[in-house]
Short mmCIF file of C-alpha atoms and ligand atoms in Angstrom, two decimals:
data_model
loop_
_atom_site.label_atom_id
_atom_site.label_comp_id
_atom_site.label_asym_id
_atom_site.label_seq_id
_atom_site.Cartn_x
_atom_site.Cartn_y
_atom_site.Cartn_z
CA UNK A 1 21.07 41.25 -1.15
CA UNK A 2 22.40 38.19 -1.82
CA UNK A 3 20.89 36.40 0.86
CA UNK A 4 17.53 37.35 0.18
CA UNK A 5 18.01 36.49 -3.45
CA UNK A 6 18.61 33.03 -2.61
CA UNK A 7 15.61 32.75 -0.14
CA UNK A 8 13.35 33.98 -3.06
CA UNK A 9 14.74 31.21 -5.43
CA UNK A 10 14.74 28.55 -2.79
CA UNK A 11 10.75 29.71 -1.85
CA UNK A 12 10.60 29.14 -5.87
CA UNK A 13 11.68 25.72 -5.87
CA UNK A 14 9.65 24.66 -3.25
CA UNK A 15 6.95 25.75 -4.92
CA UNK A 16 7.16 24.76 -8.19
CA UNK A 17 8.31 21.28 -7.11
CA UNK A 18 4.68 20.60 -4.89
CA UNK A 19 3.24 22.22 -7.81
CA UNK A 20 4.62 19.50 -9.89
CA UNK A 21 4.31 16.81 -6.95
CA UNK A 22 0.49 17.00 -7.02
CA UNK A 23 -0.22 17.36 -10.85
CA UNK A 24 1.96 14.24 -11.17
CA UNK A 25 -0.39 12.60 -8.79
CA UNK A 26 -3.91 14.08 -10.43
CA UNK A 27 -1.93 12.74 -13.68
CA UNK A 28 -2.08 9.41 -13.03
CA UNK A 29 -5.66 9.22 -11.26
CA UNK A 30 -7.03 10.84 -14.41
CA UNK A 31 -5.45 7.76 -16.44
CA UNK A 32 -6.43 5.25 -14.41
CA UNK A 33 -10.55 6.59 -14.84
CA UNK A 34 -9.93 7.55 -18.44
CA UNK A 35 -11.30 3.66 -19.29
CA UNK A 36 -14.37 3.64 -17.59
CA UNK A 37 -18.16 4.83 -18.34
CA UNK A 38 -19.75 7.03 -16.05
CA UNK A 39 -21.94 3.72 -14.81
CA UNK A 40 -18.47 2.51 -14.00
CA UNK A 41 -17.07 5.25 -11.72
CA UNK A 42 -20.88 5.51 -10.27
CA UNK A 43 -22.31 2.08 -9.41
CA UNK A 44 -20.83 0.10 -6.07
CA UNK A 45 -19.10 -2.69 -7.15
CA UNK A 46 -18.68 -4.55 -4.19
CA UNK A 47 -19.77 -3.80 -0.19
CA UNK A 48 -15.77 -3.91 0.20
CA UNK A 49 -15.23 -0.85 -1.60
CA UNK A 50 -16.18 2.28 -2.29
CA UNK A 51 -18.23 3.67 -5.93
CA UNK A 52 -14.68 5.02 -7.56
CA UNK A 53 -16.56 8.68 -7.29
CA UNK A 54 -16.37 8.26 -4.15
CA UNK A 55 -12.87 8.16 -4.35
CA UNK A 56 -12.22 10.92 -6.23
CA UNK A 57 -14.74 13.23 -4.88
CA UNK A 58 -12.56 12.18 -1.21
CA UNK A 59 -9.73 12.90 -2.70
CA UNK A 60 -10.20 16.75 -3.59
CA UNK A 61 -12.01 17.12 -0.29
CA UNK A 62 -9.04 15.69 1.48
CA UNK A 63 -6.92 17.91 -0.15
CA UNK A 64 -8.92 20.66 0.01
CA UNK A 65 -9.26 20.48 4.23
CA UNK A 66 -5.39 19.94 4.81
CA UNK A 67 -4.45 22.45 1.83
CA UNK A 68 -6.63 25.13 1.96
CA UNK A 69 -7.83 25.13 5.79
CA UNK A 70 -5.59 23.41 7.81
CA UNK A 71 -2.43 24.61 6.26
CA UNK A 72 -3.66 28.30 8.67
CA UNK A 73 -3.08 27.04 12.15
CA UNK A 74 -4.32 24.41 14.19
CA UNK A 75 -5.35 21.56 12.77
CA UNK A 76 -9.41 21.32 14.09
CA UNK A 77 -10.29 18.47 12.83
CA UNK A 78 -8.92 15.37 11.27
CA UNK A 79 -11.35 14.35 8.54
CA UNK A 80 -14.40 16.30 6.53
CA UNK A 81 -18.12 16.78 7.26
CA UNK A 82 -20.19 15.12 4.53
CA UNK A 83 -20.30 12.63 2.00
CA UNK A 84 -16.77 12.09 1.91
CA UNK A 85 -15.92 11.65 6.06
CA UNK A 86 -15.30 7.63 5.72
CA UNK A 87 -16.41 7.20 9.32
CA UNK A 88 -19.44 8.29 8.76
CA UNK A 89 -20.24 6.35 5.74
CA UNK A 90 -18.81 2.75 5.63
CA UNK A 91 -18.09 1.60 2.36
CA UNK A 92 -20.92 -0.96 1.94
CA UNK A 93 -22.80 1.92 2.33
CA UNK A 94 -21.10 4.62 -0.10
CA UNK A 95 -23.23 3.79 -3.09
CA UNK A 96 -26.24 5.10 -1.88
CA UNK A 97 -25.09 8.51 -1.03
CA UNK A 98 -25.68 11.33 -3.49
CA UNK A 99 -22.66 11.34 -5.21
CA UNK A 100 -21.97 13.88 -8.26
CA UNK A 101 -21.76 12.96 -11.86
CA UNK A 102 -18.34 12.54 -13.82
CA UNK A 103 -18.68 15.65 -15.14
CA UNK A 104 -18.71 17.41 -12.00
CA UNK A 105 -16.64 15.48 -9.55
CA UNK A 106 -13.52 16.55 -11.84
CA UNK A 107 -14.72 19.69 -11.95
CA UNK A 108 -14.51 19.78 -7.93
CA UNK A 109 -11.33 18.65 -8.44
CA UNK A 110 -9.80 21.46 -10.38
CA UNK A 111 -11.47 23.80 -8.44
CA UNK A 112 -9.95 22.95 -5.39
CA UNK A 113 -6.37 22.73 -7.03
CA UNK A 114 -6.56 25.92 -8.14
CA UNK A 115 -7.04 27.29 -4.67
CA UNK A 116 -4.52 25.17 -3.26
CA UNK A 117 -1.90 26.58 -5.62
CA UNK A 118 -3.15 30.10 -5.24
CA UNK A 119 -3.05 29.25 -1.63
CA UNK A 120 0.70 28.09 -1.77
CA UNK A 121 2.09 31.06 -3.35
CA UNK A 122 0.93 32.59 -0.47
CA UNK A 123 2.93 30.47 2.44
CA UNK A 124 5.92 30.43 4.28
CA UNK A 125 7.00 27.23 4.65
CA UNK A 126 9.65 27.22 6.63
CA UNK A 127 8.01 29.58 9.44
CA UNK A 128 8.50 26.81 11.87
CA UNK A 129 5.42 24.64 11.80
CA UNK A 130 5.85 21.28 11.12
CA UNK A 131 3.14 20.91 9.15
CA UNK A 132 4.20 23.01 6.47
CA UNK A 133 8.15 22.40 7.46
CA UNK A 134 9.56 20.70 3.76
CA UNK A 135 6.62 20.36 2.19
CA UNK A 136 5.34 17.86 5.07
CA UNK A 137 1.59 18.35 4.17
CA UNK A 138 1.44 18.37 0.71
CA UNK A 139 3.70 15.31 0.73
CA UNK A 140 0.83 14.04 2.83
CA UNK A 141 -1.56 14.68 0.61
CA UNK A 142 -0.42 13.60 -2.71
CA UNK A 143 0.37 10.34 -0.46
CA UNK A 144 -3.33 10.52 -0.19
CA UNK A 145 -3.94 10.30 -3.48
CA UNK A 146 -1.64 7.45 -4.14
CA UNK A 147 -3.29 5.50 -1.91
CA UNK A 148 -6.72 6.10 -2.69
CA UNK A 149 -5.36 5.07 -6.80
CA UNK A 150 -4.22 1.80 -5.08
CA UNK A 151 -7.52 1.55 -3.55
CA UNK A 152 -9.26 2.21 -6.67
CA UNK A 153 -7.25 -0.34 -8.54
CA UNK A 154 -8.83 -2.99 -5.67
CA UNK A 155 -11.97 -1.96 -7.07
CA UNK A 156 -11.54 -2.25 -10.51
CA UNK A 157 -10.28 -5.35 -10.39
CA UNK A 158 -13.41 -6.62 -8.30
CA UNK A 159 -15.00 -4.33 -11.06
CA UNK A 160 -19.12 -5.41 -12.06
CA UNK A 161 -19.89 -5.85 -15.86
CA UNK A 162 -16.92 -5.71 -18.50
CA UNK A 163 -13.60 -6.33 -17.07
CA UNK A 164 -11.25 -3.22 -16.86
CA UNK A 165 -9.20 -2.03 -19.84
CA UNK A 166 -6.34 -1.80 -17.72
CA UNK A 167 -4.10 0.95 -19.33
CA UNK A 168 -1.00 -0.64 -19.39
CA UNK A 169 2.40 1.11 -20.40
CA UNK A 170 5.31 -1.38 -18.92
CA UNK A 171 5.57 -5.23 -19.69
CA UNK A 172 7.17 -6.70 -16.95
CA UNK A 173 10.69 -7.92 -17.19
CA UNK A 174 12.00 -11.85 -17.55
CA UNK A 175 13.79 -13.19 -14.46
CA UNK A 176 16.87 -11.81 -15.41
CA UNK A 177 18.38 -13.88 -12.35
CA UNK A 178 18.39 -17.16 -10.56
CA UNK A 179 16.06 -16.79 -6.84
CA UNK A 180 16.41 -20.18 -5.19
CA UNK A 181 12.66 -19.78 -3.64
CA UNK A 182 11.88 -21.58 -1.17
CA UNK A 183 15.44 -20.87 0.62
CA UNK A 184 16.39 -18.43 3.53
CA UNK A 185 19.08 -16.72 4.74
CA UNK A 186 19.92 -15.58 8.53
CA UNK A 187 19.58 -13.07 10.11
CA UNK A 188 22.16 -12.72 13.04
CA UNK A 189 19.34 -10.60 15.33
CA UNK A 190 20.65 -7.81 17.68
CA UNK A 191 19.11 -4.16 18.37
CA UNK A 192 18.10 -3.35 15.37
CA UNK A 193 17.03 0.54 14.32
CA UNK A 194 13.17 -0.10 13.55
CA UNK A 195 11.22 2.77 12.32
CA UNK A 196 12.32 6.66 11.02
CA UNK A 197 12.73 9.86 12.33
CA UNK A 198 11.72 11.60 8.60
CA UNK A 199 9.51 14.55 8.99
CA UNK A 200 9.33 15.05 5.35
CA UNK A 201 7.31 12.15 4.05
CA UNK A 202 6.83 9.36 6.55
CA UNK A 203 3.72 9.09 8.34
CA UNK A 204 3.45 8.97 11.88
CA UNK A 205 2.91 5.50 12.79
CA UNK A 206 6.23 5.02 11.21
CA UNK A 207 8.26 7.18 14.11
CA UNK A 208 9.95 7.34 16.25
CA UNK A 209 13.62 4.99 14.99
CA UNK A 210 13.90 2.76 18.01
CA UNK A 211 16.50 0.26 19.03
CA UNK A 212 14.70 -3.61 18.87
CA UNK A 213 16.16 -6.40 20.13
CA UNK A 214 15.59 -9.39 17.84
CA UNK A 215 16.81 -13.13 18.22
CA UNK A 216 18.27 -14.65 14.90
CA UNK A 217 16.11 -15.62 12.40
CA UNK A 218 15.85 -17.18 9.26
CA UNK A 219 13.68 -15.61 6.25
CA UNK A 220 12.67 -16.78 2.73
CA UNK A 221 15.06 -14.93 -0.15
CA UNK A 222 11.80 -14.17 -2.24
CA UNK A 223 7.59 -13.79 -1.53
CA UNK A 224 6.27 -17.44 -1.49
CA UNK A 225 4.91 -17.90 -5.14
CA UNK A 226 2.36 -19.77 -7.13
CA UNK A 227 4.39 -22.70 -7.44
CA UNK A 228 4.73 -23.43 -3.71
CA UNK A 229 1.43 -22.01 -2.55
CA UNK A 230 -0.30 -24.61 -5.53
CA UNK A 231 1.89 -27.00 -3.85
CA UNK A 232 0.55 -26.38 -0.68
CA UNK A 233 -3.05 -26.76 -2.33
CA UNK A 234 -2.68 -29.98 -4.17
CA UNK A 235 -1.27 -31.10 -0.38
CA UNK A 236 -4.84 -30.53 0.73
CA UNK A 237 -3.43 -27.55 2.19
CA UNK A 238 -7.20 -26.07 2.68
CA UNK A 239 -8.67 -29.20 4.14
CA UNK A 240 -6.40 -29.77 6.96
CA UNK A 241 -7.77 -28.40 9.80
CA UNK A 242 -4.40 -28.36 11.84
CA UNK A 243 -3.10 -25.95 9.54
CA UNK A 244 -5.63 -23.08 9.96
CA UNK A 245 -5.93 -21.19 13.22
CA UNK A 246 -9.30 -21.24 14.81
CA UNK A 247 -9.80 -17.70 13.46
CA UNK A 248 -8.56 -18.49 9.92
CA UNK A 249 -10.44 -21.81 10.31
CA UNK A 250 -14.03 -20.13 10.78
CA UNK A 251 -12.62 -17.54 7.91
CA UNK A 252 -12.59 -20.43 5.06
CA UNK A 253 -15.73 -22.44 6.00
CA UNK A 254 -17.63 -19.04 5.64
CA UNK A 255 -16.01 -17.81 2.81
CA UNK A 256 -15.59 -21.92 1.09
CA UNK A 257 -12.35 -20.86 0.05
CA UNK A 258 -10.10 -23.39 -1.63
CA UNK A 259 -7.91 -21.12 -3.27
CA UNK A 260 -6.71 -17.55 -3.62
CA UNK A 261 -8.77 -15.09 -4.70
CA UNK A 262 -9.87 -14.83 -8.07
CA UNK A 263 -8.59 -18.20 -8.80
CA UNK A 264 -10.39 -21.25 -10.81
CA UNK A 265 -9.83 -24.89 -12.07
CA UNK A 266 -9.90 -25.78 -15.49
CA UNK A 267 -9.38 -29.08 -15.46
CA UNK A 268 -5.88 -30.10 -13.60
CA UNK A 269 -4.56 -26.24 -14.47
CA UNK A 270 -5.14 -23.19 -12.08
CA UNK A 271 -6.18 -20.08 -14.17
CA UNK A 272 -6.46 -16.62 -12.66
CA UNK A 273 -7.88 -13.38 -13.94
CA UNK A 274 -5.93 -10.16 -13.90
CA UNK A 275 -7.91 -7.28 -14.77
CA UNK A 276 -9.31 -7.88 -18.49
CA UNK A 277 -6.47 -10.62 -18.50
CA UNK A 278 -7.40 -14.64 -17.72
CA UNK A 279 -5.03 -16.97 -18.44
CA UNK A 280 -2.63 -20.27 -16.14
CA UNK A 281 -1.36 -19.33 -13.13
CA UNK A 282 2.28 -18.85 -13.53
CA UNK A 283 4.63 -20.96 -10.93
CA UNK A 284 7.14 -18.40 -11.54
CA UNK A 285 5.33 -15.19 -9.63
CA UNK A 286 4.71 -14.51 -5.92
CA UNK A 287 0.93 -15.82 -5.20
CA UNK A 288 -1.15 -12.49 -4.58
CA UNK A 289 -4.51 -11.88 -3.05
CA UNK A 290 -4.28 -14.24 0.14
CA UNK A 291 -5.78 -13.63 3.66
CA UNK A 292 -3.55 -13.32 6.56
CA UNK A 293 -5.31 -16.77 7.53
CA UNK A 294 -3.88 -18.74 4.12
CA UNK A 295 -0.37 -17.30 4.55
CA UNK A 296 -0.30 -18.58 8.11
CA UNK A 297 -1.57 -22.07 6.72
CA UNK A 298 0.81 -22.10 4.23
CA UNK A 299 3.53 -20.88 6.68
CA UNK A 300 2.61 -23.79 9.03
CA UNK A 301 2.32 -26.32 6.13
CA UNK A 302 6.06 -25.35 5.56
CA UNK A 303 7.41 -26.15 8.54
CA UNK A 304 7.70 -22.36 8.64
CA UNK A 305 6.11 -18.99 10.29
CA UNK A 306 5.10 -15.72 9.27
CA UNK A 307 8.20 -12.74 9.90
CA UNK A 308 7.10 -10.26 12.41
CA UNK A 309 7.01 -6.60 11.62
CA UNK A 310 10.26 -5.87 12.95
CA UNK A 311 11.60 -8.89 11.31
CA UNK A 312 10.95 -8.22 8.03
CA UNK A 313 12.17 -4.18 8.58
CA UNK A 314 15.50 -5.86 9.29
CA UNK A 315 15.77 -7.69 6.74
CA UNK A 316 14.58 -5.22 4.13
CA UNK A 317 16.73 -2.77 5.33
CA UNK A 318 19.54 -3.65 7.75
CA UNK A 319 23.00 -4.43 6.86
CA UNK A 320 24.77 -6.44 9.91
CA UNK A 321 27.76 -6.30 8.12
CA UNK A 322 28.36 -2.33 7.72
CA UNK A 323 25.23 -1.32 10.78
CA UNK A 324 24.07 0.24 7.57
CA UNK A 325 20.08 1.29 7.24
CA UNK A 326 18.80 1.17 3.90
CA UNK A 327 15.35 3.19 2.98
CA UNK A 328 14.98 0.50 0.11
CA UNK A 329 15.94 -3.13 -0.26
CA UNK A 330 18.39 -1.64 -3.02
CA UNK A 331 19.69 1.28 -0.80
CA UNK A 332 18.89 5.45 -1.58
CA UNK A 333 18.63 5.74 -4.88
CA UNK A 334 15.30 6.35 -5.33
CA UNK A 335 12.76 3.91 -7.22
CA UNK A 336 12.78 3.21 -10.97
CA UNK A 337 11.36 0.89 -13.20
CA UNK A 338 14.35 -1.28 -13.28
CA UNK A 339 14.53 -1.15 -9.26
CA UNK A 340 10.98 -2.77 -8.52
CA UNK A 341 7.62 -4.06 -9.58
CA UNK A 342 5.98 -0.74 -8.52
CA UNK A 343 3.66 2.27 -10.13
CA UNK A 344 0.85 0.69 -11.46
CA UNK A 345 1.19 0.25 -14.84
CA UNK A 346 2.49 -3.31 -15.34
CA UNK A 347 -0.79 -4.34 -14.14
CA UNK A 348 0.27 -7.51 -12.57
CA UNK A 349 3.03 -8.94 -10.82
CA UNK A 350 6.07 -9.92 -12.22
CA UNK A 351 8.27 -13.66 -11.98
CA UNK A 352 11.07 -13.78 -9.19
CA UNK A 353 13.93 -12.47 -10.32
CA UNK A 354 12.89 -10.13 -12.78
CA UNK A 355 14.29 -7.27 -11.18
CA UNK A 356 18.14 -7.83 -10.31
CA UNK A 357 18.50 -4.37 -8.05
CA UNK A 358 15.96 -5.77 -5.75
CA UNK A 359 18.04 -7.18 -3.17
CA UNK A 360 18.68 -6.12 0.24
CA UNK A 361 21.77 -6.34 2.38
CA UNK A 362 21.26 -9.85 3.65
CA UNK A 363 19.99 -10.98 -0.05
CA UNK A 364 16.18 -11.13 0.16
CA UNK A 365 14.39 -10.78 -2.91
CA UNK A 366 11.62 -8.55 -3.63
CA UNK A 367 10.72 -7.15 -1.12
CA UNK A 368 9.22 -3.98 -2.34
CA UNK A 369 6.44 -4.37 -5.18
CA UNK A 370 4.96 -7.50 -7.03
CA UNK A 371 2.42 -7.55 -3.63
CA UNK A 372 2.21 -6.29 -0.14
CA UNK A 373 3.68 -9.01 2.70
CA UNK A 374 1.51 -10.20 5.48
CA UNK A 375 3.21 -9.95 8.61
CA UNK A 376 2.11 -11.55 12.01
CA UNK A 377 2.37 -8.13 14.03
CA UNK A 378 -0.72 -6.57 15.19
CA UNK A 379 -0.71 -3.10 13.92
CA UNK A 380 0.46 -0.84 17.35
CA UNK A 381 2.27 2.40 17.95
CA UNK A 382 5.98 2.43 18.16
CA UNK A 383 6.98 3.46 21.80
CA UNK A 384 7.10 7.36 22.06
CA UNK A 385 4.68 7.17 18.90
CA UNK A 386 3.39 11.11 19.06
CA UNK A 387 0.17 11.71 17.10
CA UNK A 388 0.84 13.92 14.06
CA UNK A 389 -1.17 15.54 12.46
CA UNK A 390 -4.33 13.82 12.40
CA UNK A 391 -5.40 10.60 14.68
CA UNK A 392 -7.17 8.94 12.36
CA UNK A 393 -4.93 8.16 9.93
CA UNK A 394 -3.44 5.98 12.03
CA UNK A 395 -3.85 6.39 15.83
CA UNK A 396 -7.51 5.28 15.54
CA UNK A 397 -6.49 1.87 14.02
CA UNK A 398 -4.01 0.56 16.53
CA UNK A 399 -5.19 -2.55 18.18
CA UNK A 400 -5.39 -5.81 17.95
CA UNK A 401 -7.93 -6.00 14.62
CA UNK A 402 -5.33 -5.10 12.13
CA UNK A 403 -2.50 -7.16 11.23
CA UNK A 404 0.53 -5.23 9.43
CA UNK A 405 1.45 -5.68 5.87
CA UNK A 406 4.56 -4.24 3.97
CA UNK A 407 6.31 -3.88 1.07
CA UNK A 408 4.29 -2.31 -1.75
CA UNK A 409 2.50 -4.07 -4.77
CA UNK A 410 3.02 -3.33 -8.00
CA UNK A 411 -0.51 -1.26 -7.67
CA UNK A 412 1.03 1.02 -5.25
CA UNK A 413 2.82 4.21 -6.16
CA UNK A 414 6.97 4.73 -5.62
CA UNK A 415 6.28 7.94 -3.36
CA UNK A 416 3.79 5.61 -0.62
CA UNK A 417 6.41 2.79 -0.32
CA UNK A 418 10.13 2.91 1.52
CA UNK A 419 11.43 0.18 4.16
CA UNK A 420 9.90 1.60 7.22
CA UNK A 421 5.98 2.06 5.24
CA UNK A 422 3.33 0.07 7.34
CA UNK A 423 -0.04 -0.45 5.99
CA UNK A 424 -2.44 -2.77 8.05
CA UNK A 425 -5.88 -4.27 6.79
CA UNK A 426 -8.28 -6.94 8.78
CA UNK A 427 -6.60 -10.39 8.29
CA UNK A 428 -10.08 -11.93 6.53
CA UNK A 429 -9.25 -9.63 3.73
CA UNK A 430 -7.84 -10.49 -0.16
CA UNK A 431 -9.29 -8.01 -2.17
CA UNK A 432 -5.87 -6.46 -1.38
CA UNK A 433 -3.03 -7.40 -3.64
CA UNK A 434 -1.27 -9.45 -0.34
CA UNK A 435 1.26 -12.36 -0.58
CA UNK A 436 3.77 -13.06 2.13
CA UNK A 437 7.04 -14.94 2.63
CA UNK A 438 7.79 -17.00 5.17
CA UNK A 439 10.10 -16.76 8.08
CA UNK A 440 12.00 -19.44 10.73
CA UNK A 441 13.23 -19.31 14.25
CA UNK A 442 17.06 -20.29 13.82
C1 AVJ B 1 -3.12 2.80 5.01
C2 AVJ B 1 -4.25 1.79 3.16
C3 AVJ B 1 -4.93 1.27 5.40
O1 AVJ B 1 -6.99 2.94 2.85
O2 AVJ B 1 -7.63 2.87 4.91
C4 AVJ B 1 -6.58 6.43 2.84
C5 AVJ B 1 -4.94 4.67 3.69
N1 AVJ B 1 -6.08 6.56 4.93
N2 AVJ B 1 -7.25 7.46 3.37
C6 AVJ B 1 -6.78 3.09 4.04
C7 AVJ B 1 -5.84 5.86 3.80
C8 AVJ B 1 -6.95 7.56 4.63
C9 AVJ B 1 -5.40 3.51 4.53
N3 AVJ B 1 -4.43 2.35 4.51
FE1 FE B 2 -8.74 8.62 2.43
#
């Protein structure tokens, strides 16, 4: 009797905690919409991205595929039929579909919640697949919705007409310590544990944990910021042809760019528009909204390089004193505001050294939140990478096109961010909200 009481209570918890694990996540997409007109959430704002319907309407039929279909057996296919399958409609593309109205795109929404929590009162979840074992799938999905709200936040801040009432709750913190930017610490290299075996929440471009070997390096304490990258301007950083690879090169001249994105001159000062905010560039934050190209100019300007991958991993999350693997710069605790610049709702990035629990084991600064960090690995499955449960998440975008960012911005969400995360995006692209640090062979 007693055993089977504390299955029933256990079943309970599980589901009353995805229960609360996707509300949370509708939560917050519902506040990030609540200040725009139905024109807003329809129109295209840029080829780059997506009509923010579009978003949401993907997001409930994402959820609705893996929550109410796929969670019975094998998985058939990876993404939907439809409007909503992003292969078959590129972005540029995505505001000419038929797309529903406000009205009814949250009413799709609710709908399919409702089934999915009917649906999950219905489940065993620990019957033994793995795609139901702790949750895995729902974890998946209200990653899913993270994401897309990070997406969406890209948007908005390329956003046509009025500038987005950006529905800020946090200010972000003064330093509160002393960064000496610009400097690095080693790192004494070895075989280093790259990479996790979680089942619970990590994707599967994240897996297996391997052993790589890595060479000592040196790596910048904090994410290059305005200050040095302006630096690297007024140097005629963008005119210098020896800088720029012949890739990043051909990137500028097409694009003119002179300086990061969303950037002007007024006079000798750099201003920069944040959402509905415009105001001087402050020297005191990490530079955001770079190309893979600029960073590598930049890195080369210094007398520096980009980390790779594996690099940065180490550094984020590798003690060589203790052998010690840390799932956060900070360690296991899990995120709060005072750990990071994460969650959305500073709306911007924050000055080095704001956040004093943002440190890991070697003494690098930052390096989840304020923005994501370019790295120079191509984005490529781990050896004994195994597909699960979908390919094209990420299977479908190993290769040589992507380069690998990590870290988090403050526009991404605590529960799509830990040491091992690896997002990837074409190395032409800024929209993003990118920065980098650099790195140095010993
Ligand atoms: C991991 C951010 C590159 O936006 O293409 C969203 C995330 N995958 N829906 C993307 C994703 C499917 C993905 N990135
Ligand atoms: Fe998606």
């Amino acid at each position: 009797m007693a055993e089977s009481t504390e299955t029933r209570s256990s079943v309970d918890t599980d589901v009353a905690r995805i229960t609360e694990l996707l509300r949370e996540a509708r939560a917050r997409t519902i506040r990030l919409i609540e200040p725009l007109s139905d024109e807003d959430l329809r129109v295209q704002h840029d080829p780059l991205m997506s009509p923010i319907v579009w978003d949401l309407g993907h997001i409930a039929h994402f959820e609705e595929l893996w929550l109410t279909r796929n969670v019975h057996g094998k998985v058939e296919f990876g993404e939907m039929p439809g409007i909503y399958n992003p292969f078959e409609h590129p972005r540029r593309v995505r505001g000419a579909l038929d797309l529903p109205g406000r009205d009814e795109v949250l009413e799709i929404l609710s709908e399919v919640r409702q089934r999915v929590l009917d649906k999950l009162e219905t489940l065993d979840l620990e019957a033994g697949d793995p795609l139901l074992r702790d949750g895995y799938v729902y974890a998946m999905v209200a990653q899913h919705e993270y994401q897309h709200n990070e997406t969406m936040l890209q948007t908005l801040q390329l956003k046509r007409g009025s500038a987005y009432r950006a529905p800020r709750a946090f200010s972000v913190p003064d330093p509160a310590i002393q960064v000496a930017v610009g400097s690095m610490v080693r790192f004494p290299g070895g075989m280093i544990p790259i990479g996790t075996g979680d089942r619970r929440v990590a994707y599967d471009n994240e897996r297996p944990r391997h052993l790589v070997g890595l060479q000592p390096f040196r790596i910048d304490v904090s994410p290059v910021t305005n200050a040095q990258y302006i630096a690297f301007l007024e140097d005629g950083g963008y005119s210098r042809r020896e800088l720029w690879s012949e890739a990043g090169w051909a990137w500028k001249q097409a694009d003119e760019a002179s300086a990061p994105k969303y950037w002007s001159r007024d006079g000798t000062t750099w201003h920069t528009r944040v959402f509905d905010r415009t105001g001087p560039v402050d020297p005191r934050r990490p530079v955001c909204h770079v190309t893979y190209h600029e960073a590598e100019a930049f890195a080369r300007w210094a007398g520096k390089r980009l980390p790779n991958e594996f690099e940065w991993e180490a550094a984020a999350s590798f003690d060589p004193q203790t052998g010690a693997h840390r799932t956060f710069p900070w360690g296991e605790d899990p995120w709060t505001p005072a750990h990071a610049n994460l969650d959305q709702l500073t709306f911007e990035t924050a000055p080095v050294g704001a956040y004093p629990l943002n440190i890991s084991p070697i003494g690098c600064y930052g390096m989840i939140g304020d923005a994501w960090e370019w790295t120079s690995s191509d984005f490529r499955a781990y050896p004994g990478y195994e597909m699960f449960p979908y390919p094209e998440y990420s299977e479908t975008f190993f290769g040589s096109e992507y380069k690998v960012l990590r870290g988090g911005s403050f526009a991404t969400r605590p529960g799509a961010i830990r040491n091992t995360f690896r997002n990837w995006d074409y190395p032409i692209r800024r929209q993003i909200f990118s920065g980098f640090r650099c790195a140095s062979d010993d």
